[in-house]
CSV table of C-alpha atoms in Angstrom, one decimal:
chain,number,residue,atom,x,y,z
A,1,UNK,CA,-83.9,-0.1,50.4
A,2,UNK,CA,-87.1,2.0,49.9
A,3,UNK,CA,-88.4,1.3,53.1
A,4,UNK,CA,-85.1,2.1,55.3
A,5,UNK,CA,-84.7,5.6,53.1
A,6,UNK,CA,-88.1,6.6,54.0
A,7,UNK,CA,-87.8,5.9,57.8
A,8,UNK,CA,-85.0,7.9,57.9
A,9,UNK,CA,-86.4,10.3,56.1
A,10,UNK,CA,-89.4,10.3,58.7
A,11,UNK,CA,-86.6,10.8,61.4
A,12,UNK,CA,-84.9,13.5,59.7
A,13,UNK,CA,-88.1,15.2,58.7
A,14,UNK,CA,-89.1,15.6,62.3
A,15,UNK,CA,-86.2,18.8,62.8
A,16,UNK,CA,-87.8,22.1,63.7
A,17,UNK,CA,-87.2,23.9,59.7
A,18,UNK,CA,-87.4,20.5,57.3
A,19,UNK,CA,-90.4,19.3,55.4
A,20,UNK,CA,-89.9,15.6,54.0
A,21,UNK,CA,-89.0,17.1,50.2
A,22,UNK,CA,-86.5,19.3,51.9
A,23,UNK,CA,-85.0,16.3,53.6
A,24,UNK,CA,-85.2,13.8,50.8
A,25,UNK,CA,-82.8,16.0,48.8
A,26,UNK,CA,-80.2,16.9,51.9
A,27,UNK,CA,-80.3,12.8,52.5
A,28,UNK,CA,-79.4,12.2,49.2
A,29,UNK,CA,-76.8,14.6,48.8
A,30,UNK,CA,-75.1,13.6,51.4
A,31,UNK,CA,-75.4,10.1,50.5
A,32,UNK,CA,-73.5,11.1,48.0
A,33,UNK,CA,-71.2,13.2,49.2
A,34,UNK,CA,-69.9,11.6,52.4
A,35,UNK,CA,-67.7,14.0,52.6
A,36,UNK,CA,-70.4,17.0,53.3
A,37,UNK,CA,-71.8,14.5,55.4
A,38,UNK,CA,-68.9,14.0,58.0
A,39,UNK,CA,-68.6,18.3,57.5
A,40,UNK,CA,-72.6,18.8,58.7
A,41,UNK,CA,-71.4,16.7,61.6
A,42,UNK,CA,-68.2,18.6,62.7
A,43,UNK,CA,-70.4,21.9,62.6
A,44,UNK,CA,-73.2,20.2,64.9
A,45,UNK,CA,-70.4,19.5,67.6
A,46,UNK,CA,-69.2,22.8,66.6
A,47,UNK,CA,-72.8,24.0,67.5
A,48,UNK,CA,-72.9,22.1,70.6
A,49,UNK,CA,-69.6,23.3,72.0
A,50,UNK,CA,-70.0,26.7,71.0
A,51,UNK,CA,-73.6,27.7,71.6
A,52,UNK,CA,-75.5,27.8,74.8
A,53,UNK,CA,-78.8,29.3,76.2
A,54,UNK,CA,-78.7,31.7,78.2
A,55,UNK,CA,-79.4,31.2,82.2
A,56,UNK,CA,-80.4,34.6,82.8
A,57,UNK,CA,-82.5,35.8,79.7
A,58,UNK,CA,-82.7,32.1,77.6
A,59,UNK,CA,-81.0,33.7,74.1
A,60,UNK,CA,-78.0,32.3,72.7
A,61,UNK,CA,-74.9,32.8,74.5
A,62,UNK,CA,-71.3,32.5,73.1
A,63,UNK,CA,-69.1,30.1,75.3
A,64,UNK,CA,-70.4,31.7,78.4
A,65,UNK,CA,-73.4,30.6,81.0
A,66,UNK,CA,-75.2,34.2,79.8
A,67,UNK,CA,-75.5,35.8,77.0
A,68,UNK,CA,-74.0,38.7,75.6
A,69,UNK,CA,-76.6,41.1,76.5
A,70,UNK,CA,-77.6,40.0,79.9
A,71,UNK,CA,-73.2,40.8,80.5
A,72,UNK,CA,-74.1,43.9,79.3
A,73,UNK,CA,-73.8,46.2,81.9
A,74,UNK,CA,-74.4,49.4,80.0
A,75,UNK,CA,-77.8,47.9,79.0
A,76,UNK,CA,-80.8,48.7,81.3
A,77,UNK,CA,-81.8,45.8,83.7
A,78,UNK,CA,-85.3,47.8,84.2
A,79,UNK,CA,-86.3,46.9,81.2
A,80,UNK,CA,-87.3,43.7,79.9
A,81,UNK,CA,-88.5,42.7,76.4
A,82,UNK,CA,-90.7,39.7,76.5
A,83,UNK,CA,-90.6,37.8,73.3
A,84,UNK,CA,-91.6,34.0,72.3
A,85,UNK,CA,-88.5,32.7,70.1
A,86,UNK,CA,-84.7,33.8,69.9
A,87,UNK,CA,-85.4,34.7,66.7
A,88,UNK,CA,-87.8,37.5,67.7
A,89,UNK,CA,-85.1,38.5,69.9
A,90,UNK,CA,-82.4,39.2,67.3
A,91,UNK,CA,-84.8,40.1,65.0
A,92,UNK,CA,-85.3,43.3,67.5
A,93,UNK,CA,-81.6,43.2,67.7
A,94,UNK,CA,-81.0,43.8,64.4
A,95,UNK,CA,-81.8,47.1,64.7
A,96,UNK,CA,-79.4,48.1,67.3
A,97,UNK,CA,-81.8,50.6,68.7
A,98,UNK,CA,-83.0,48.3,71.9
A,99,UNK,CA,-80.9,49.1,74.7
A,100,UNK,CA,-82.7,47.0,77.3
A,101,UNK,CA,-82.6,43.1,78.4
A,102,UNK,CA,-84.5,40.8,77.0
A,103,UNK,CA,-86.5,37.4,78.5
A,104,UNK,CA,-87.4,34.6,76.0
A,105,UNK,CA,-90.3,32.6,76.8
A,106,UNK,CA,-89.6,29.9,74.6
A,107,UNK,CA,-93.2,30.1,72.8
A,108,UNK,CA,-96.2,31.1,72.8
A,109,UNK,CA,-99.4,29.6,74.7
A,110,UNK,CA,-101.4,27.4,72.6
A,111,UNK,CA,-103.7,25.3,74.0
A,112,UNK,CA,-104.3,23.5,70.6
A,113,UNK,CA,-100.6,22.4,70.6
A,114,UNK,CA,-100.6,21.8,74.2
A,115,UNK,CA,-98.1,24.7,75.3
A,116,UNK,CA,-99.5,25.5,78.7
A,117,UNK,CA,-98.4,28.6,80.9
A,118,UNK,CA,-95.6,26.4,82.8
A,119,UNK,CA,-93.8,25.1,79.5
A,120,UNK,CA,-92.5,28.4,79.2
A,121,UNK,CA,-89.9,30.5,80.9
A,122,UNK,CA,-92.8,32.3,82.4
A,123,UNK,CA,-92.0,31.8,86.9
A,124,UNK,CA,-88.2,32.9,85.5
A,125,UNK,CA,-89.2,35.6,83.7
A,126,UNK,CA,-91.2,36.9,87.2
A,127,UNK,CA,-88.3,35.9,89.6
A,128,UNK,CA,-86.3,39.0,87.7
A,129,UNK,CA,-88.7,41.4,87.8
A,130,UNK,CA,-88.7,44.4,90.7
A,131,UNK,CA,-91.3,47.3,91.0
A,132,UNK,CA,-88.9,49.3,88.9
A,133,UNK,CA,-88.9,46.7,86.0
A,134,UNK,CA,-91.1,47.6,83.0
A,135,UNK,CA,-92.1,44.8,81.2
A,136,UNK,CA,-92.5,45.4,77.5
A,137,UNK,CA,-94.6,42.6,75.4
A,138,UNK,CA,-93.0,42.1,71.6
A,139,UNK,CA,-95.2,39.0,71.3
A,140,UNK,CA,-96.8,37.9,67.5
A,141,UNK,CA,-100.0,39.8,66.8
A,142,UNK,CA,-101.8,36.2,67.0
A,143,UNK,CA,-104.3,34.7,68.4
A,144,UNK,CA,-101.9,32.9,70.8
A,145,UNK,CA,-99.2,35.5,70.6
A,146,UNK,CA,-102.9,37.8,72.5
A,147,UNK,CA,-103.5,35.0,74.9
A,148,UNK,CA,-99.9,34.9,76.0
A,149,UNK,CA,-99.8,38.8,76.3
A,150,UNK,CA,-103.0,38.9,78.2
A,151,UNK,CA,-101.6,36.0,80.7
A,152,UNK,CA,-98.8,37.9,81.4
A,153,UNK,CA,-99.8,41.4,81.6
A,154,UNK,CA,-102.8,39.9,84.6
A,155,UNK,CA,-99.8,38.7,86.4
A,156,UNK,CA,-98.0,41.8,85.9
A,157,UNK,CA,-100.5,44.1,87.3
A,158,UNK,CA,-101.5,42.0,90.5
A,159,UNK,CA,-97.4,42.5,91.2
A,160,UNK,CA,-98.6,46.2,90.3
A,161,UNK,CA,-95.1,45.7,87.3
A,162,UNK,CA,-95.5,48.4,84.5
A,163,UNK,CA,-96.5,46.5,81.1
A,164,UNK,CA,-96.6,47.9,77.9
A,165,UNK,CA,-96.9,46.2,74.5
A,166,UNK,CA,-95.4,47.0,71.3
A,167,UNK,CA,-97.7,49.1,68.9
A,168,UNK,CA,-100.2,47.6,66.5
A,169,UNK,CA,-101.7,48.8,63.8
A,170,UNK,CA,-100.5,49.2,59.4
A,171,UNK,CA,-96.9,48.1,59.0
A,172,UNK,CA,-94.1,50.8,57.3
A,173,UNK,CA,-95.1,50.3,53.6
A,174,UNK,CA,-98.2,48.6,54.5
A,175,UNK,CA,-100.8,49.3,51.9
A,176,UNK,CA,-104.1,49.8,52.7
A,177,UNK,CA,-106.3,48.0,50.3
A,178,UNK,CA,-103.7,44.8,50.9
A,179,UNK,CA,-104.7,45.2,55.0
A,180,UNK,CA,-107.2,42.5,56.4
A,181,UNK,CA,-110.1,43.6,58.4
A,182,UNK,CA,-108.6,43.2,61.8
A,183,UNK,CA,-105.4,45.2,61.3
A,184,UNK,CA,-107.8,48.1,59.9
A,185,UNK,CA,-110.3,48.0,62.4
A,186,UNK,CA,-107.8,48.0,65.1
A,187,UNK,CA,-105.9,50.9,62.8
A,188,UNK,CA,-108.6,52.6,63.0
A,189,UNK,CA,-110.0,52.6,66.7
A,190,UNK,CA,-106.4,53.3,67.8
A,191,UNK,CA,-105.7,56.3,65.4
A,192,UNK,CA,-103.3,59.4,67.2
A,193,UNK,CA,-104.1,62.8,67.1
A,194,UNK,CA,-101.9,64.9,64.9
A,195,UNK,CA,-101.0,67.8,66.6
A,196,UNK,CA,-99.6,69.9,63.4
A,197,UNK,CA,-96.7,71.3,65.5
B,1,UNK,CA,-72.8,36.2,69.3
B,2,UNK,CA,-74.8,37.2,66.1
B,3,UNK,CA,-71.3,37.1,64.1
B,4,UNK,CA,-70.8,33.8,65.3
B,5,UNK,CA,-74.1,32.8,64.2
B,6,UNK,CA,-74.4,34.0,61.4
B,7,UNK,CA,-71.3,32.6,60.5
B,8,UNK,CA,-72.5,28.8,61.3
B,9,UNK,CA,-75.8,29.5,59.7
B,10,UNK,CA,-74.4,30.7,56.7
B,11,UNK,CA,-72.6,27.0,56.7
B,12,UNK,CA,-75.7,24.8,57.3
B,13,UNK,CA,-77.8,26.8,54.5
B,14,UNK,CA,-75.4,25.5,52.1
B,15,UNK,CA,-76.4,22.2,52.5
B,16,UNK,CA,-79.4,20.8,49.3
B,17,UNK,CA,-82.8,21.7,50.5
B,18,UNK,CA,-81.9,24.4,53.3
B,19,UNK,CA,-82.3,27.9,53.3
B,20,UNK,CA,-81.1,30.8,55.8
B,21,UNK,CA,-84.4,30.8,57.3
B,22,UNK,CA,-84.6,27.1,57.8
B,23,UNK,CA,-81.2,27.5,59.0
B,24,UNK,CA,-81.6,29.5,61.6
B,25,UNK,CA,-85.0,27.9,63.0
B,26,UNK,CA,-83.1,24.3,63.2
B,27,UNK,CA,-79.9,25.7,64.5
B,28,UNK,CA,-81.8,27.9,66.8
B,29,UNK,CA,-84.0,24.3,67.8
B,30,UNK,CA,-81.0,22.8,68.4
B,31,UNK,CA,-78.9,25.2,70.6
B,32,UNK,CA,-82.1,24.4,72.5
B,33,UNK,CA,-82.2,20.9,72.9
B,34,UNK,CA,-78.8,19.4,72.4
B,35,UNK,CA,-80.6,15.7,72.9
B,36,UNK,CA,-81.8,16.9,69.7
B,37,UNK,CA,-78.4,17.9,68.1
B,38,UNK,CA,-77.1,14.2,69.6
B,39,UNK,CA,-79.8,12.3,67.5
B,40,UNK,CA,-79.4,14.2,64.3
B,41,UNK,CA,-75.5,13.2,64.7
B,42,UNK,CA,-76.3,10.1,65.2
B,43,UNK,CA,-78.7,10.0,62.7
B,44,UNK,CA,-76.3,11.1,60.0
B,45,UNK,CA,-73.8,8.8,61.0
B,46,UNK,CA,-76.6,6.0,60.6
B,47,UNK,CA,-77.0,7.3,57.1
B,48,UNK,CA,-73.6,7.4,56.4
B,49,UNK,CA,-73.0,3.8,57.6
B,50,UNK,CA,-75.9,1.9,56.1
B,51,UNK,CA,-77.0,3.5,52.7
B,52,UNK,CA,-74.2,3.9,49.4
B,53,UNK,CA,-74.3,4.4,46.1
B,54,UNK,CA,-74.5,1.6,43.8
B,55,UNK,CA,-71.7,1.2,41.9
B,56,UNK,CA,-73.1,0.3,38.7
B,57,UNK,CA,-76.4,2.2,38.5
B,58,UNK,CA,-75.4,5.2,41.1
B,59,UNK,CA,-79.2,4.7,42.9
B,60,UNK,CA,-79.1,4.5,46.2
B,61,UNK,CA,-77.6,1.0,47.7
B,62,UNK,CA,-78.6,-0.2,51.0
B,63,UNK,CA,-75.3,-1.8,52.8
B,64,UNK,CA,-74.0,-3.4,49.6
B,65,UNK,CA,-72.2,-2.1,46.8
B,66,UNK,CA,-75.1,-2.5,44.2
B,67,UNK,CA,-78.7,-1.4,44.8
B,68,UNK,CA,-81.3,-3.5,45.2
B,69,UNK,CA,-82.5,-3.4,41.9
B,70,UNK,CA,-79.3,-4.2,40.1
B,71,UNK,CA,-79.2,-7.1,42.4
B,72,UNK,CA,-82.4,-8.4,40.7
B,73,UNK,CA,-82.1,-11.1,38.1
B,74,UNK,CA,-85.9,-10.8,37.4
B,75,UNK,CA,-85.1,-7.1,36.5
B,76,UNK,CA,-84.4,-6.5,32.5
B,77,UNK,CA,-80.7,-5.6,32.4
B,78,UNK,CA,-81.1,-4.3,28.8
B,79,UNK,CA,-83.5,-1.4,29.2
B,80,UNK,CA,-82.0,0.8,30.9
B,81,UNK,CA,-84.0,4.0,32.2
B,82,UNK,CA,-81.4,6.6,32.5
B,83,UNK,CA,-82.6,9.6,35.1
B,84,UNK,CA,-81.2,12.9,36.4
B,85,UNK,CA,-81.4,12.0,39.9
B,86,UNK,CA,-82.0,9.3,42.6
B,87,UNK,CA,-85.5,10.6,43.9
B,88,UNK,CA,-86.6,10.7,39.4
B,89,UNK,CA,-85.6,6.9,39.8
B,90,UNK,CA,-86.9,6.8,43.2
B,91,UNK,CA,-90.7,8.0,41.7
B,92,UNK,CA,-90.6,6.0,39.3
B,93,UNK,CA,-90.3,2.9,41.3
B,94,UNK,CA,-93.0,4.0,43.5
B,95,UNK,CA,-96.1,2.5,41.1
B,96,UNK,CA,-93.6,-1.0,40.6
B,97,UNK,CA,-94.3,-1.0,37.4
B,98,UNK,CA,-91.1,-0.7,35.8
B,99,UNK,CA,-88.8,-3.8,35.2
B,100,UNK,CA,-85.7,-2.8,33.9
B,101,UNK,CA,-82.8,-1.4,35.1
B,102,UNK,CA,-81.4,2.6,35.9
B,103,UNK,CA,-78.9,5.2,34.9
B,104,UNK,CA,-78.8,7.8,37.2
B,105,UNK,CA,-76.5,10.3,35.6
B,106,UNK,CA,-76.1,12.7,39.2
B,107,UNK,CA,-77.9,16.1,37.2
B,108,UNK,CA,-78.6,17.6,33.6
B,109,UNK,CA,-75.8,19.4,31.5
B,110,UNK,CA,-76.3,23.1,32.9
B,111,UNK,CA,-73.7,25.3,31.2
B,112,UNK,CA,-75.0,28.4,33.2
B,113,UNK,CA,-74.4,26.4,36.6
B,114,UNK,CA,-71.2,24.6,35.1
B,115,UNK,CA,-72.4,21.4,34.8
B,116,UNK,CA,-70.8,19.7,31.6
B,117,UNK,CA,-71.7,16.4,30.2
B,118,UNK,CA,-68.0,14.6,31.6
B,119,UNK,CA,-69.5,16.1,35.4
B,120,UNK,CA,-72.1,13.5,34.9
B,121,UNK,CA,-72.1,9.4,34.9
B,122,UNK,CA,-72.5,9.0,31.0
B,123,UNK,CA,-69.1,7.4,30.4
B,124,UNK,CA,-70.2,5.1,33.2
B,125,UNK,CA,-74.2,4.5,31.4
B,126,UNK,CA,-72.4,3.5,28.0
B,127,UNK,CA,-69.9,1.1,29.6
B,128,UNK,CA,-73.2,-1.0,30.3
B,129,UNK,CA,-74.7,-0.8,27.0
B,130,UNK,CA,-74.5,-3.3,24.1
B,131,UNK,CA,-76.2,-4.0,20.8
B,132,UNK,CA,-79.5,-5.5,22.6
B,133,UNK,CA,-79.5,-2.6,25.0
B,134,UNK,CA,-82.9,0.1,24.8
B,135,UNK,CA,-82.0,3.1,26.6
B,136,UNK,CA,-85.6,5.0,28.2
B,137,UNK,CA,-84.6,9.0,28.9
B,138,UNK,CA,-86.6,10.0,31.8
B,139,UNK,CA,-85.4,13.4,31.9
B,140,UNK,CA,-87.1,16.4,32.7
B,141,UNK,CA,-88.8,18.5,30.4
B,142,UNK,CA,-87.3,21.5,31.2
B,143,UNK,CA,-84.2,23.1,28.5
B,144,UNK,CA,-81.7,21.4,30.7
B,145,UNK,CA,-83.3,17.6,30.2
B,146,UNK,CA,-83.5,18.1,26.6
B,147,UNK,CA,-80.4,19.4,26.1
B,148,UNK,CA,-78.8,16.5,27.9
B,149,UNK,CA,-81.1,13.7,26.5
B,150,UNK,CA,-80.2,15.6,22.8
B,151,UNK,CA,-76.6,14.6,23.8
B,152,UNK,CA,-77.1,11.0,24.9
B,153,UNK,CA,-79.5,10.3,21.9
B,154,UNK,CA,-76.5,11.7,19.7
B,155,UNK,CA,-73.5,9.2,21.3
B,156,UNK,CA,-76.3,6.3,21.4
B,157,UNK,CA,-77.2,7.1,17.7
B,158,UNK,CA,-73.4,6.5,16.8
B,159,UNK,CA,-73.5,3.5,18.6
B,160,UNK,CA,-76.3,2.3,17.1
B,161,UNK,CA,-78.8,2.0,20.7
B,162,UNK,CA,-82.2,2.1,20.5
B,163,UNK,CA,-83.2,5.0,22.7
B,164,UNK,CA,-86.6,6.6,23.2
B,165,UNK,CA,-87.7,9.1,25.6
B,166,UNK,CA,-91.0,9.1,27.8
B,167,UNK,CA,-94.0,10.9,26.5
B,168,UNK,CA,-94.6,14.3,26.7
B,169,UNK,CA,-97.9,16.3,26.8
B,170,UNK,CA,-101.3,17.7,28.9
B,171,UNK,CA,-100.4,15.3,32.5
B,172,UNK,CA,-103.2,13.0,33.3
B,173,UNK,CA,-105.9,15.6,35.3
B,174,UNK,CA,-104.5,18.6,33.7
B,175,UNK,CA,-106.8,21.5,32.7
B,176,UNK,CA,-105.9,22.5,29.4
B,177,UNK,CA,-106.8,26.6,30.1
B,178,UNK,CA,-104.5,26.4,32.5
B,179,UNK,CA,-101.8,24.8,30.5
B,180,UNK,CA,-98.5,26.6,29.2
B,181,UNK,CA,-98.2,27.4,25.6
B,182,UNK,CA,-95.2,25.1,24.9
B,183,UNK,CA,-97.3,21.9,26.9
B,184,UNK,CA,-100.3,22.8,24.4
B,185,UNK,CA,-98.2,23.1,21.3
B,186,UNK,CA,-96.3,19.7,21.7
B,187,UNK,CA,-99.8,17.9,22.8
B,188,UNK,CA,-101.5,19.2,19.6
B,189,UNK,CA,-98.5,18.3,17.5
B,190,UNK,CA,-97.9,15.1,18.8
B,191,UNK,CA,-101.4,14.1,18.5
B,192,UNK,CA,-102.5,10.5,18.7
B,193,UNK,CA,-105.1,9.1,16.3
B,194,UNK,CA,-107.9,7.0,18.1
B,195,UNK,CA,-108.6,3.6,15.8
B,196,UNK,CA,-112.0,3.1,17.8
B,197,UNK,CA,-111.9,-0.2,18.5
């Protein structure tokens, strides 16, 4: 038995979120519970039916071919926000304060992983841009989350597009003596003039 | 959308081992590869079809009504090593050095989380024993193990089983400075005198 537990375990393991411990413990349960089973099921068809990505923008959409922002109309087209996951997307959402459209690439570039340019949503990203779009880059303050900005904001200026990226530098609450190097240094070089007015 | 989501992600982190954050990052993988979504169904409908729970011993049973190991005659049916859960019986059976039989009882008596001794399979363990019968408690060392191996020790005691519980103390590599008090006090204690032979 040992050995068919564990290669399903090894299957299960696989999905984006689960660790083998983490998946040892929902197998089990629901080995014994085949009720909760045969529930996890209905809400994966549930998911399924429900959920879609988005043609336009690639975030979740509700029963519809585009999302809910992309339908948007009293959101601002001129502006996209460029971000890796869906998650960073509605994340940003959270907030309410965003009031343009967003693109999800789908990643980041990481050559160790082998996530080149083209295994993102990079060419449809560029087919919705116009020279009034400005393109702002919420990407991770990572190595690859740099390399991905710095692909995009080359193509951006040869199309002569507007790119901005979002501000780096010590979070809200952020203490200093907690900060790494980097974050400081860049703190630092980057510092804004008070004006005292 | 979000509503939506949320509300399905607030379903799937009720399930053992997931949280809202590994929620959202498989539902979120998902949305986004329903081939992936049509293997974990499948997947779980594998599990649901091919593994049980033994009958006797409630360890996991692989398309049969009794586990493998209650299907062995070589196995000693009168020690019986009675566990909180299937992955304690499943580590145990990992070094193969154990012959006898299991108990697993499906949790510990937790009065704070509700869990009282008729929630667990203890009627079922003492319908197996008899006179010749050695029950092992491999519970946890935690209040909840004791406070459930205090109870079966009790009922076994009536009935006159021997029962004996696996050793505590420092863990074989443990560093005693960085040992709790309670581990240290048992240890010392508990002692063992070396003959020197």
């Amino acid at each position: 038995m040992e050995k068919e537990f564990h290669e399903i375990i090894d299957l299960i393991s696989k999905y984006k979120g689960l660790t083998k411990k983490t998946s040892e413990r929902l197998v089990v349960d629901l080995i014994n519970n085949n009720s909760k089973l045969d529930e996890m099921v209905k809400h994966l068809k549930e998911i399924k039916s429900n959920f879609k990505v988005c043609k336009e923008c690639f975030y979740i959409a509700l029963n519809n071919d585009l999302c809910d922002i992309c339908l948007d109309d009293s959101r601002d087209d001129n502006i996209i926000c460029v971000v890796g996951t869906t998650m960073d997307a509605m994340n940003i959402e959270k907030h309410k304060k965003y009031k343009g459209k967003y693109a999800v690439l789908g990643g980041e570039i990481n050559l160790g992983k082998n996530i080149k340019p083209e295994d993102l949503k990079i060419n449809e990203l560029f087919e919705r841009v116009n020279p009034k779009t400005e393109l702002i880059l919420a990407l991770n303050a990572t190595f690859e989350g740099e390399v991905t900005a710095n692909y995009l904001s080359k193509i951006a200026n040869l199309r002569k597009i507007k790119t901005t990226r979002i501000a780096k530098g010590i979070p809200s609450g952020g203490m200093l003596d907690y900060m790494d190097e980097s974050t400081l240094e860049y703190a630092l070089n980057n510092r804004k003039e008070i004006t005292g007015k």
